[in-house]
Structure formats: structure tokens, C-alpha cells
XYZ file of N, CA and C in Angstrom:
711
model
N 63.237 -22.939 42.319
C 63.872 -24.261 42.267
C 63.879 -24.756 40.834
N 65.066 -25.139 40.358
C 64.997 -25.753 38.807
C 64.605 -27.019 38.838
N 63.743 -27.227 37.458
C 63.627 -29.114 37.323
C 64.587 -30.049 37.398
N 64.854 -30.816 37.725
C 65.310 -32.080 37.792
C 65.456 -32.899 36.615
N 64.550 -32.000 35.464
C 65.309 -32.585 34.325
C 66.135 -31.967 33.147
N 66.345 -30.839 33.786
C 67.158 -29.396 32.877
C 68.294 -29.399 34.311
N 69.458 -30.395 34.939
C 69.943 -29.616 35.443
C 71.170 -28.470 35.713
N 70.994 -27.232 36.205
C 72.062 -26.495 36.500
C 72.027 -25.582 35.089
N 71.319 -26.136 34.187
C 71.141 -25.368 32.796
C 71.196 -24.037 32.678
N 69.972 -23.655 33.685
C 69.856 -21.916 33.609
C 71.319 -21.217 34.239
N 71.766 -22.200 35.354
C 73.013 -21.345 35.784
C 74.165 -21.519 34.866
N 74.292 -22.637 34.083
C 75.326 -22.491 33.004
C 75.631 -21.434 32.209
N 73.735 -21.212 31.644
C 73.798 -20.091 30.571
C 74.190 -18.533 31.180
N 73.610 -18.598 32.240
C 74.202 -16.988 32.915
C 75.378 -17.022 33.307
N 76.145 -17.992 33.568
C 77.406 -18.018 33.746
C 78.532 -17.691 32.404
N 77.889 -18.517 30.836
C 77.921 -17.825 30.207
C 77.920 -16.726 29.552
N 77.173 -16.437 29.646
C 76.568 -15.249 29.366
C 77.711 -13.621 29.974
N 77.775 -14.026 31.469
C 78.723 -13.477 31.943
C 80.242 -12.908 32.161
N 80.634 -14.091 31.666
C 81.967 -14.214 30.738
C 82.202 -13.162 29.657
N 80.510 -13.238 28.922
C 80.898 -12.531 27.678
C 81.039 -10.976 27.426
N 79.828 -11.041 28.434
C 79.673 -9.586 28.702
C 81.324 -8.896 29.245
N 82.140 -9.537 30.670
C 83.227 -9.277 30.417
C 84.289 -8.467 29.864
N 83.946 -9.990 28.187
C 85.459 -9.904 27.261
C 84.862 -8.812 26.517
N 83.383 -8.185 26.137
C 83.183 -6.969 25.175
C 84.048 -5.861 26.428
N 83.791 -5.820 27.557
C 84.061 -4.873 28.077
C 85.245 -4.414 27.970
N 86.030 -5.827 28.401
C 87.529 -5.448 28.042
C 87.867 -5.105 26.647
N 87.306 -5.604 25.848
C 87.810 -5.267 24.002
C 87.595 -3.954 23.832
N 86.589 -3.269 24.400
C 86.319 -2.283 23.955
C 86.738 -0.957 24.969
N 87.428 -1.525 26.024
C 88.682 -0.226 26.347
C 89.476 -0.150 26.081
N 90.166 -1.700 24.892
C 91.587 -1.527 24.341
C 91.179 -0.856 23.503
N 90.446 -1.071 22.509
C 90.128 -0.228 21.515
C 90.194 1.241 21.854
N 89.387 1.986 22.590
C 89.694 3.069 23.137
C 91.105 3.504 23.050
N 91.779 3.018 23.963
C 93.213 3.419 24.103
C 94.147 3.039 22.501
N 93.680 2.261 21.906
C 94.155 2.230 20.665
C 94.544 4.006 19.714
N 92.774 3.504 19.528
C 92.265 4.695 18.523
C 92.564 6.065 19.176
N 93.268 6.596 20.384
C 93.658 7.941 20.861
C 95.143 7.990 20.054
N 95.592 7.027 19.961
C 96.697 7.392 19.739
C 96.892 7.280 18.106
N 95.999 7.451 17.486
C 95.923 7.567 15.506
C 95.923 8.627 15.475
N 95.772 8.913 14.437
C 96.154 10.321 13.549
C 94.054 10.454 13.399
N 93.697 11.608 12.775
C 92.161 11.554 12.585
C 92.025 11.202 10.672
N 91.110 10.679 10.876
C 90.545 10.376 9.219
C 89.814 10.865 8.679
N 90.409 11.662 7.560
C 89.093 12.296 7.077
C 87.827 11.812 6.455
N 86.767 12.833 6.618
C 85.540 11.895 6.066
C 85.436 11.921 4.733
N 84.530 11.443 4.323
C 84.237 10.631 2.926
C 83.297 12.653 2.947
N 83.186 13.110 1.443
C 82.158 14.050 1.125
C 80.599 13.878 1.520
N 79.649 14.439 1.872
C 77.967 13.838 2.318
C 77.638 14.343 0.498
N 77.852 14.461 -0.072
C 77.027 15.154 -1.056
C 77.112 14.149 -2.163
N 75.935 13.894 -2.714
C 75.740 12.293 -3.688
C 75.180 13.100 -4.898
N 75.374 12.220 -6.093
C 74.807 12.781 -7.198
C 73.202 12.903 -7.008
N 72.782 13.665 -7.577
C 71.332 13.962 -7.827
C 70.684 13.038 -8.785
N 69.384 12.065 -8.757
C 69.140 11.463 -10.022
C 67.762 11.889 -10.160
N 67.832 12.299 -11.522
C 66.505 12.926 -12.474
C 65.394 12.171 -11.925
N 64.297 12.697 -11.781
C 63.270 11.736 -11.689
C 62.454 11.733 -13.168
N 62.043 10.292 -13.719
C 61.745 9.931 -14.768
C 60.208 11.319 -14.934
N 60.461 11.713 -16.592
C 59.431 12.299 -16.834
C 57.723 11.716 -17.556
N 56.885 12.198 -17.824
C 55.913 11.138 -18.672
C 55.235 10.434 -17.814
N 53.981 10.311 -18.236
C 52.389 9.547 -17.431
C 52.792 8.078 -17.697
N 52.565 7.899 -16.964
C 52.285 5.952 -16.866
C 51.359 5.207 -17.202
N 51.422 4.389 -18.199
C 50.573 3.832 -18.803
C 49.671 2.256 -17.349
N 48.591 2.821 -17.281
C 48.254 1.372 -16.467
C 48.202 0.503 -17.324
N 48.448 -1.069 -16.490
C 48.035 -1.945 -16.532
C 46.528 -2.337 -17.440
N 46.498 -2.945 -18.779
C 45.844 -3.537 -19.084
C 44.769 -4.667 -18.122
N 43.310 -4.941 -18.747
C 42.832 -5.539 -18.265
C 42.916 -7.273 -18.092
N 43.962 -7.362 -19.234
C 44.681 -8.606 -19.633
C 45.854 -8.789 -18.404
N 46.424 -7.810 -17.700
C 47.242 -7.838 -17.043
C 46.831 -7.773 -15.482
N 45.780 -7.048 -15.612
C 45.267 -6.260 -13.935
C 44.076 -6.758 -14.067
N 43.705 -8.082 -13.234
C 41.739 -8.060 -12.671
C 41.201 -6.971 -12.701
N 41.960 -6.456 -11.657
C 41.366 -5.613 -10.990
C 40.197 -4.522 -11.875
N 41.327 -4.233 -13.007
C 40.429 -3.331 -13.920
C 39.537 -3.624 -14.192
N 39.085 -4.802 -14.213
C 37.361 -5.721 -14.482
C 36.898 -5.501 -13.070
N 37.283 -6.198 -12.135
C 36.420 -6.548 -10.882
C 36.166 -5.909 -10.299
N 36.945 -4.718 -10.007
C 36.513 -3.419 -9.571
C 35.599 -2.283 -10.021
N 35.143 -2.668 -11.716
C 33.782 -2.026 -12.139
C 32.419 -2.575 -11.560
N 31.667 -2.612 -12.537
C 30.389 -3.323 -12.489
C 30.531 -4.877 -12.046
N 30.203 -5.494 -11.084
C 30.176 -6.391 -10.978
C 29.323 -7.415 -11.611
N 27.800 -6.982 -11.934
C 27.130 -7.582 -12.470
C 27.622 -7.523 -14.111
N 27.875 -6.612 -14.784
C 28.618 -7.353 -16.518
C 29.733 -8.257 -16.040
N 29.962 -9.051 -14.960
C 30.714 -10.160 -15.226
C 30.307 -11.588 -15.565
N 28.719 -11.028 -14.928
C 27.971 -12.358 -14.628
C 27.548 -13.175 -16.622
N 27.766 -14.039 -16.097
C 26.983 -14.708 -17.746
C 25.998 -14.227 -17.790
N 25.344 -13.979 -18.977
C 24.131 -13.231 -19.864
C 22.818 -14.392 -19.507
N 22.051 -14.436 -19.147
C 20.511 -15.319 -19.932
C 20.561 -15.546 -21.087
N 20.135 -16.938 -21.264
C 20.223 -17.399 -22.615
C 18.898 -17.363 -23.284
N 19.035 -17.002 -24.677
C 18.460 -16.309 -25.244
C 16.869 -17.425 -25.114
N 15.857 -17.150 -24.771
C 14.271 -17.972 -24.356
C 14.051 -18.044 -23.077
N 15.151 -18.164 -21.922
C 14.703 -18.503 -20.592
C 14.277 -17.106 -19.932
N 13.657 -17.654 -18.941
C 13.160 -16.497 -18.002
C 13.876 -16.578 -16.738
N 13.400 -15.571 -16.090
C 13.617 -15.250 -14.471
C 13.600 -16.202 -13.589
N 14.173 -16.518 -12.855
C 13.635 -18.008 -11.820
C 13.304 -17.722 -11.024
N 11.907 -18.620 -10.675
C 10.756 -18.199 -9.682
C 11.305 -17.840 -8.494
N 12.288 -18.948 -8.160
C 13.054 -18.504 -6.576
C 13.492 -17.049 -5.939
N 13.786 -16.943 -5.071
C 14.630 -15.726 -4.389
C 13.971 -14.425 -5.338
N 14.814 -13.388 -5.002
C 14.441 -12.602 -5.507
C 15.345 -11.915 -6.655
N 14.982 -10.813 -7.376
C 15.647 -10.313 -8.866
C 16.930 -10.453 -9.257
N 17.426 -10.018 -10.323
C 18.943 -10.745 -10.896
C 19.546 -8.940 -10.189
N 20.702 -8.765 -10.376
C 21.557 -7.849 -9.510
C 22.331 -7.519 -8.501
N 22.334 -6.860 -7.746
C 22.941 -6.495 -6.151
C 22.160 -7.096 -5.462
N 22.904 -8.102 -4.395
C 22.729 -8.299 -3.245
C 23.899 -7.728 -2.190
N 23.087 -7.251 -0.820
C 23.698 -6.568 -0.125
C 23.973 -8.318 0.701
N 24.458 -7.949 2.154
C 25.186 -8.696 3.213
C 24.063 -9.618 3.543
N 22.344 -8.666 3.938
C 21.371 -9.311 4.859
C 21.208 -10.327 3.303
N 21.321 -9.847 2.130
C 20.521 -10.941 1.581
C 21.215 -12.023 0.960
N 22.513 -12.000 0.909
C 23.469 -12.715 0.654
C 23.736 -13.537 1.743
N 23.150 -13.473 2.722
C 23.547 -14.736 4.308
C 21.992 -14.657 4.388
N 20.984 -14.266 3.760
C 19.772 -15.393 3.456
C 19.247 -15.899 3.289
N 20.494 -16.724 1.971
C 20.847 -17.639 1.236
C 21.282 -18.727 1.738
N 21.820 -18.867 2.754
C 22.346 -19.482 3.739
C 21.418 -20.790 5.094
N 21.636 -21.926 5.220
C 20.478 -22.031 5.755
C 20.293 -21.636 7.508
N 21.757 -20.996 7.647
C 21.465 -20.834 9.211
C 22.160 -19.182 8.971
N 21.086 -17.963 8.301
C 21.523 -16.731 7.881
C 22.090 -16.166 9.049
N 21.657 -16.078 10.225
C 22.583 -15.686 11.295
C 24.158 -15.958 11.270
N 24.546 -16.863 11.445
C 25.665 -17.598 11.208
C 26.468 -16.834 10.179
N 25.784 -16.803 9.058
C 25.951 -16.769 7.735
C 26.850 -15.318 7.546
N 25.542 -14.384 8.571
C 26.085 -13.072 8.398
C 27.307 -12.577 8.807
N 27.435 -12.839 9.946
C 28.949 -12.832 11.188
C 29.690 -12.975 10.763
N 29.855 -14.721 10.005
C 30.862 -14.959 9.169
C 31.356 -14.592 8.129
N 30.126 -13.866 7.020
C 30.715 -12.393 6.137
C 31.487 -11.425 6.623
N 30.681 -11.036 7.434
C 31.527 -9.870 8.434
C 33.200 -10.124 8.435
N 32.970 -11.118 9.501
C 34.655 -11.232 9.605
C 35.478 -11.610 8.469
N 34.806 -12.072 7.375
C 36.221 -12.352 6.213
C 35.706 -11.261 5.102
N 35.176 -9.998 5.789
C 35.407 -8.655 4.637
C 34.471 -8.909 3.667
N 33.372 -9.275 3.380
C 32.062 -8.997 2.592
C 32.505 -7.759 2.332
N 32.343 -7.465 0.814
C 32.506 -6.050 0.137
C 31.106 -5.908 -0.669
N 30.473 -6.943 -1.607
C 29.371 -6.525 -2.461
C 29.231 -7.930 -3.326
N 28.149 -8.361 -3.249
C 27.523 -9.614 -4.183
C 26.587 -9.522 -5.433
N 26.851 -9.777 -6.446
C 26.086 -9.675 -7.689
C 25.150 -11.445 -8.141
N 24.203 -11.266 -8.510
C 23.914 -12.423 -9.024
C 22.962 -12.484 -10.202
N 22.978 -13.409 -11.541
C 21.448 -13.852 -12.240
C 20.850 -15.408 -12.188
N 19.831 -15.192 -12.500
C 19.033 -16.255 -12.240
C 18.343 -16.372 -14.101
N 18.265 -17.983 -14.170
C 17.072 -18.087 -15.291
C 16.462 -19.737 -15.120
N 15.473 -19.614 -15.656
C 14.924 -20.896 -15.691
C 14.427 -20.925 -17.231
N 14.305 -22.657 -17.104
C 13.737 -23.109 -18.668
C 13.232 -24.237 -18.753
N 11.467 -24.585 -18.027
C 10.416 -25.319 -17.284
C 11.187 -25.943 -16.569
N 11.867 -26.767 -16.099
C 11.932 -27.329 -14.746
C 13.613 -27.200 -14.463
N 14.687 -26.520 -15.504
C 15.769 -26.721 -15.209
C 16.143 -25.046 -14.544
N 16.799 -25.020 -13.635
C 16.887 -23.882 -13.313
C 18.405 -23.511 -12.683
N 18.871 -22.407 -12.886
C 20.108 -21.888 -12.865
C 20.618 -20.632 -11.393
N 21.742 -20.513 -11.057
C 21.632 -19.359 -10.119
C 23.278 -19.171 -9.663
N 23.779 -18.285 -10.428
C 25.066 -17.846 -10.087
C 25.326 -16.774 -9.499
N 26.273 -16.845 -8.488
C 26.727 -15.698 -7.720
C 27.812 -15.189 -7.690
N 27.802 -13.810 -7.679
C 29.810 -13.543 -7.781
C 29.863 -12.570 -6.636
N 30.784 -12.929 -5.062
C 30.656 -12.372 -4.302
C 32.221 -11.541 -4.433
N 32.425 -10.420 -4.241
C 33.734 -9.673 -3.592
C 34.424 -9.295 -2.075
N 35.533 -9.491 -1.936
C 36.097 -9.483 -0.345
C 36.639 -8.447 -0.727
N 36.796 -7.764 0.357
C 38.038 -6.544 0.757
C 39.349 -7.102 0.700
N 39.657 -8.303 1.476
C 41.027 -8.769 1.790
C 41.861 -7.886 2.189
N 41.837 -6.991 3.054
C 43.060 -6.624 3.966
C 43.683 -7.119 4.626
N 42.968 -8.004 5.556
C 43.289 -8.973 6.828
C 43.484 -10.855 5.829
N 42.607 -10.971 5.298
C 42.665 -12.116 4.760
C 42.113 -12.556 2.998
N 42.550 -13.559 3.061
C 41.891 -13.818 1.718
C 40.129 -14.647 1.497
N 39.756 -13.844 1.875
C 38.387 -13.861 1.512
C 37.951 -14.977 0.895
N 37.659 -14.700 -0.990
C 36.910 -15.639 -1.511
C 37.280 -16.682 -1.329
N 39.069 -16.801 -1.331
C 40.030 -18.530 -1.188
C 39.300 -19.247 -0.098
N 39.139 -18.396 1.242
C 38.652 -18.912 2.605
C 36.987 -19.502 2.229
N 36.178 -18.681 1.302
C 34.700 -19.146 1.196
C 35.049 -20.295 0.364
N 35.878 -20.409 -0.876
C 35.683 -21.680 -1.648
C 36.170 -22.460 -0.461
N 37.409 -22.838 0.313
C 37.536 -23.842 1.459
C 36.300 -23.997 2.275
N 35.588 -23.265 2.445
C 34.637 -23.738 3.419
C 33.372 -24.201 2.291
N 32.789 -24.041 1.273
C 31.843 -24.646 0.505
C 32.617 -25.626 0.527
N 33.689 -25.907 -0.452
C 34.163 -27.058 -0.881
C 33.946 -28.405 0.724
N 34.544 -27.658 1.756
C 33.929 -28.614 2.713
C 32.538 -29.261 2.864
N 31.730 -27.984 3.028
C 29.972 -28.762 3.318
C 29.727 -29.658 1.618
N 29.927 -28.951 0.256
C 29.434 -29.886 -0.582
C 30.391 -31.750 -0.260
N 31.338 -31.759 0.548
C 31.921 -33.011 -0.011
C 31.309 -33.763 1.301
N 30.743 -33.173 2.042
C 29.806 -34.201 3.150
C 28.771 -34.355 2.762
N 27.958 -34.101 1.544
C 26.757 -34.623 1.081
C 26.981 -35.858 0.634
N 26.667 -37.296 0.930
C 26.390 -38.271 0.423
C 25.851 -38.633 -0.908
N 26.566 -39.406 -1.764
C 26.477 -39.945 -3.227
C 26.569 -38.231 -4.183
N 27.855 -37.986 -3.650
C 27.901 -36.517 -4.521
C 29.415 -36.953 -5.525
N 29.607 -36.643 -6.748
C 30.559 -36.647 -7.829
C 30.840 -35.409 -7.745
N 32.608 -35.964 -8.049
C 32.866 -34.197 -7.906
C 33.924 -34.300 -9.051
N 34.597 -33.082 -9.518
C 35.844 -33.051 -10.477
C 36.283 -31.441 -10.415
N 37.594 -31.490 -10.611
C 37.757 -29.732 -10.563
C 38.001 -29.057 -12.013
N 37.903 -27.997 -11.849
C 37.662 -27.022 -13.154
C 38.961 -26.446 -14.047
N 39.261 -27.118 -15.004
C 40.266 -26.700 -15.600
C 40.583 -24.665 -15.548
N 42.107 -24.679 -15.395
C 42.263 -23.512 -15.307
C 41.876 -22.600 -13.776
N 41.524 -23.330 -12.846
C 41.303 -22.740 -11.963
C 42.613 -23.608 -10.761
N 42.780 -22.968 -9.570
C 43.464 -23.649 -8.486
C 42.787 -24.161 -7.639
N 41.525 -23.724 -7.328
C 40.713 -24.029 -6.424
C 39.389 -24.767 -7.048
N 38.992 -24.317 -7.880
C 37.744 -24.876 -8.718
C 37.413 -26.368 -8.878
N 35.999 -26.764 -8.046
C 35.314 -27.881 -8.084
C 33.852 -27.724 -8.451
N 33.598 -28.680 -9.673
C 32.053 -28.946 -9.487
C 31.541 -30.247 -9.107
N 30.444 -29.911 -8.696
C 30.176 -31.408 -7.796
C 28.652 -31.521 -7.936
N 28.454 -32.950 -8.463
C 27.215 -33.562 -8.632
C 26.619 -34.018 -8.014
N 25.239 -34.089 -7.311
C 24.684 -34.361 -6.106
C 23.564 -35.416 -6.910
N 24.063 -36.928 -6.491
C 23.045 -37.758 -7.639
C 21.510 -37.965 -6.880
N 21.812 -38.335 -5.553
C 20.383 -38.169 -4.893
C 19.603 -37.455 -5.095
N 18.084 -37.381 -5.451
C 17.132 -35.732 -5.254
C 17.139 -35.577 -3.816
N 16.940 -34.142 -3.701
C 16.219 -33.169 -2.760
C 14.009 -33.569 -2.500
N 14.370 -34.746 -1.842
C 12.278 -34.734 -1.262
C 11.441 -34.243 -0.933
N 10.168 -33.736 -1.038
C 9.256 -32.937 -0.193
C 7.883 -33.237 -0.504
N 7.474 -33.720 0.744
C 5.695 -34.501 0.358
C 4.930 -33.202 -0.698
N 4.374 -33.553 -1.981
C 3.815 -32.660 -2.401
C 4.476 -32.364 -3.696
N 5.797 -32.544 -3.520
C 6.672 -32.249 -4.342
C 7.214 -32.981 -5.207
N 7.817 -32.709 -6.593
C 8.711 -33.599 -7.448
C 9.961 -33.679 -6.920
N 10.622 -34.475 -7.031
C 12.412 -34.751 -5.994
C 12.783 -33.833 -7.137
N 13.759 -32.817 -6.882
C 14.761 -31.648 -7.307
C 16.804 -32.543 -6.950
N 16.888 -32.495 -8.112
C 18.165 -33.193 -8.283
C 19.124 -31.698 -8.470
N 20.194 -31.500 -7.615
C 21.437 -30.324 -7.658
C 22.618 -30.943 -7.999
N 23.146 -29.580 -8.574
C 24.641 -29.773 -8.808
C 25.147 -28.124 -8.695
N 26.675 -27.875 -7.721
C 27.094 -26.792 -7.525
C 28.674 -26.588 -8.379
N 28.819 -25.422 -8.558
C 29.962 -25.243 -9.082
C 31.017 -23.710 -8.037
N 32.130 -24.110 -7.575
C 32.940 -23.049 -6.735
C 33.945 -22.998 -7.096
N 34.377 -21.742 -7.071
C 35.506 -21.009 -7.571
C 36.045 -19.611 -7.056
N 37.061 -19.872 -6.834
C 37.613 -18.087 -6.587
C 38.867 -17.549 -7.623
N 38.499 -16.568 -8.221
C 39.526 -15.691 -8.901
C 39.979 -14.328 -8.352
N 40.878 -13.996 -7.668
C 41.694 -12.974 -6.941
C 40.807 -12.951 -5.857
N 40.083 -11.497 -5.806
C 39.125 -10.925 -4.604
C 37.547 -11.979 -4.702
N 37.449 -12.386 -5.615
C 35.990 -12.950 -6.129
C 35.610 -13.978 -6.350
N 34.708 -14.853 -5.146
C 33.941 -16.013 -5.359
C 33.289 -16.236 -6.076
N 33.002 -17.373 -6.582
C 32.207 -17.947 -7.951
C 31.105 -19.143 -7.395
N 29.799 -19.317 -7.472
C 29.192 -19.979 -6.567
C 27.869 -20.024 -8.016
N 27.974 -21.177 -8.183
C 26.899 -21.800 -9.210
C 26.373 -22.681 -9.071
N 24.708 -22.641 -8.929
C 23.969 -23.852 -8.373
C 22.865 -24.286 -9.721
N 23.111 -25.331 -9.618
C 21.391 -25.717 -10.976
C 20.905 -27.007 -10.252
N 19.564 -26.831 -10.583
C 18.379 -27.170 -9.883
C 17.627 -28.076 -11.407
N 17.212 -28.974 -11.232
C 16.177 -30.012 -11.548
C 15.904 -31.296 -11.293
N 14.327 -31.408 -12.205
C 13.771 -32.628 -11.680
C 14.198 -33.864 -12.010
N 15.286 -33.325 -13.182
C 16.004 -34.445 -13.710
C 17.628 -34.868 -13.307
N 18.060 -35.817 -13.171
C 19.823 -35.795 -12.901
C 20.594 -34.986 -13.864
N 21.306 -34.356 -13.044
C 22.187 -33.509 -14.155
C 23.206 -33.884 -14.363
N 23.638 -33.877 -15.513
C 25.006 -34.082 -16.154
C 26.156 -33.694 -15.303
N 27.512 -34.221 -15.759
C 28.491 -32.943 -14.971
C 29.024 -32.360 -15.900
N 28.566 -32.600 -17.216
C 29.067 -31.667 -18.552
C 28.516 -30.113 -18.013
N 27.204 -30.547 -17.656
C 26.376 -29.145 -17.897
C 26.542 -27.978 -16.934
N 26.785 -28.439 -15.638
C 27.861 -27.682 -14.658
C 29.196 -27.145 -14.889
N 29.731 -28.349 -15.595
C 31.124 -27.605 -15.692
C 31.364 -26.558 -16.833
N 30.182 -27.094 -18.152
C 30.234 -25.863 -18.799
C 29.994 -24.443 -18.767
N 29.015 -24.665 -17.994
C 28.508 -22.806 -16.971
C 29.743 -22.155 -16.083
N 30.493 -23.140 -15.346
C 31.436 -22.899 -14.668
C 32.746 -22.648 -15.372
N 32.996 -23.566 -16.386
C 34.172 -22.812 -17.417
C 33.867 -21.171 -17.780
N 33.004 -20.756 -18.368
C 32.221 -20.434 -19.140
C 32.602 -18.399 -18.017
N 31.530 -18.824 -16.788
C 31.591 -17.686 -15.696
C 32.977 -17.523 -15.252
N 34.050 -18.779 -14.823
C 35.524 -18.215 -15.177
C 36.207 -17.302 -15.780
N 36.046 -17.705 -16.804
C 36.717 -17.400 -18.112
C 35.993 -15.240 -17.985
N 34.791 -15.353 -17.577
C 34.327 -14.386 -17.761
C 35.378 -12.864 -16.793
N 36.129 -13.733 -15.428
C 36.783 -12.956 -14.443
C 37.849 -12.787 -14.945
């Protein structure tokens, strides 16, 4: 039974429809009887010129031209250097490769954390760390596969979300980037026992590769001093 508010519609269109089918039928037995009674046409030759295929090696793509030629080496010589006096930061563990488990145990709900690598193509995470008495540093440069999707673009959208629900946070984005925000978190971080720890993060993605920069102290941080680390590790991709 049809609706009551489409009516007779469907039978219009097949009625249509019907008609048409028809008039091909008929067109195309005049045609028939046409074309018996021509003369035949000859064909066109099948045989096409031959074209040389170019000789000589191909120069790749410069690294000025192709990421890739960077991002696809060493991941860790991308990372900014330690500056020359600071040390190691007490936190987490050594500057280098992080695999998947330890890169979503960074995370504060690492379960979560991991799955969701999974599905947007986790390929390999590099990171260094330094401290210099209470100010402390920690950049990460993660890589996606991107077959299915775009990876790092999808991780900066989702940081950029959780940092802008932190309350009394400043934010500004990073020259030269499309996606790039750093964001100042003016409140400290509390803990009975503890001195309040004041953060500020910096995110970014360049092609396959997230950019994820956090500094830590007891003092308020600038947003000079973020964004200069974050220019700085850019510039480096």
C-alpha cells in the first residue's frame, strides 16, 4: 500500500519508465534495418606509434621537498637536543623509543589509551626529557601509518579538545603550523606534601607526525617559553 503522502508516485515513475524502455526498443530496430542497407566501412589501422620510454635514473626528491626523507629515518635526531647544563628528568623513564604499551602509559586511562593507538595506526614514538631544578621539559614525536586515516591530524583534534576543557587555561596557535596550539594552564597541579606544579602543553602535527610538548614547574610559565620550544621542535620536522 503507498503513503498517502507520495500519491500514485511510484506508479507514475514505472509508468514512465515504461514508455522509455519502449521508444529504445523501437529506435534500435530502425537502426538495424537502416545500417543493412549501407555499404561496410572500413576500419581505422590498430597499429599506433611506439613511444621511447625516457632513459636515465631519477633524481629523488630532496629533503626540502619530501618529509618523508627526514621522518622516515631516525626519529629521535628530530627531537631538540638538551640544552647544554640540564639533566635527565626524574619522571618516566629514558630519552628514546617508546613502543605502544609505553606510549598509552602516558595516558591517564592507558587502557583506553592503547585501543585508541591501535585503531588510528600507531607506527613508533620517540621522546627527550631534561630538567633544570624545578623547571622541567618532555617532548614527544609520535608517527602514524595513515593508510586508513590521518593519524597525527586526528591526535592533535583530540588533545586540542581535552587541553581546552581545563579551566583558566591561555591558549594561542603556533605560527607556521595549521593545526598548532600552545596552551597555558595558569592554575597549579596540588598534592598534600607537595609544591603546586604549574603546566603548559604545546601540539602539533606535521604530515605523518605528532608533536606533543609538556613543561612542568613550580613556577607560572610564560607562553613565550612554550611557544619557543614549540617553534623551535617544528621547524625541526
Amino acid at each position: 500500500m503507498e503513503s498517502p503522502e507520495r500519491p500514485g508516485r511510484g506508479r507514475t515513475v514505472a509508468l514512465v519508465a515504461g514508455a522509455a524502455v519502449l521508444g529504445v526498443v523501437a529506435g534500435v530496430c530502425t537502426g538495424y534495418v537502416v545500417q543493412a542497407y549501407r555499404p561496410p566501412t572500413k576500419l581505422p589501422s590498430l597499429s599506433q606509434p611506439v613511444v621511447g620510454q625516457a632513459k636515465g635514473a631519477v633524481e629523488p626528491l630532496s629533503a626540502a621537498y619530501d618529509r618523508r626523507v627526514k621522518t622516515d629515518g631516525d626519529l629521535r635526531k628530530l627531537l631538540l637536543r638538551r640544552p647544554a647544563g640540564a639533566r635527565a628528568a626524574d619522571f618516566g623513564s629514558s630519552d628514546g623509543w617508546m613502543d605502544l604499551a609505553g606510549y598509552a602509559s602516558t595516558f591517564k586511562q592507558p587502557t583506553g589509551a592503547f585501543q585508541y593507538q591501535l585503531r588510528t595506526e600507531f607506527r613508533r614514538a620517540a621522546r627527550t626529557t631534561w630538567q633544570i631544578g624545578t623547571y622541567a621539559v618532555e617532548i614527544r614525536l609520535v608517527q602514524y601509518r595513515q593508510v586508513l586515516e590521518p593519524g597525527a591530524a586526528k591526535q592533535v583534534e583530540s588533545q586540542r579538545h581535552w587541553a581546552e576543557q581545563v579551566p583558566d587555561t591561555g591558549s594561542s596557535p603556533i605560527p607556521g603550523t595549521g593545526d598548532g596550539m600552545v596552551y597555558v594552564h595558569r592554575t597549579p597541579e596540588t598534592k598534600s606534601g607537595y609544591l603546586p606544579v604549574y603546566l603548559a602543553e604545546a601540539i602539533a602535527s606535521r604530515g605523518d607526525v605528532y608533536m606533543d610538548i609538556w613543561i612542568s614547574d613550580t613556577r607560572p610559565i610564560p607562553e613565550n617559553k612554550i611557544m619557543d620550544l614549540a617553534k623551535r621542535q617544528v621547524a625541526q620536522l
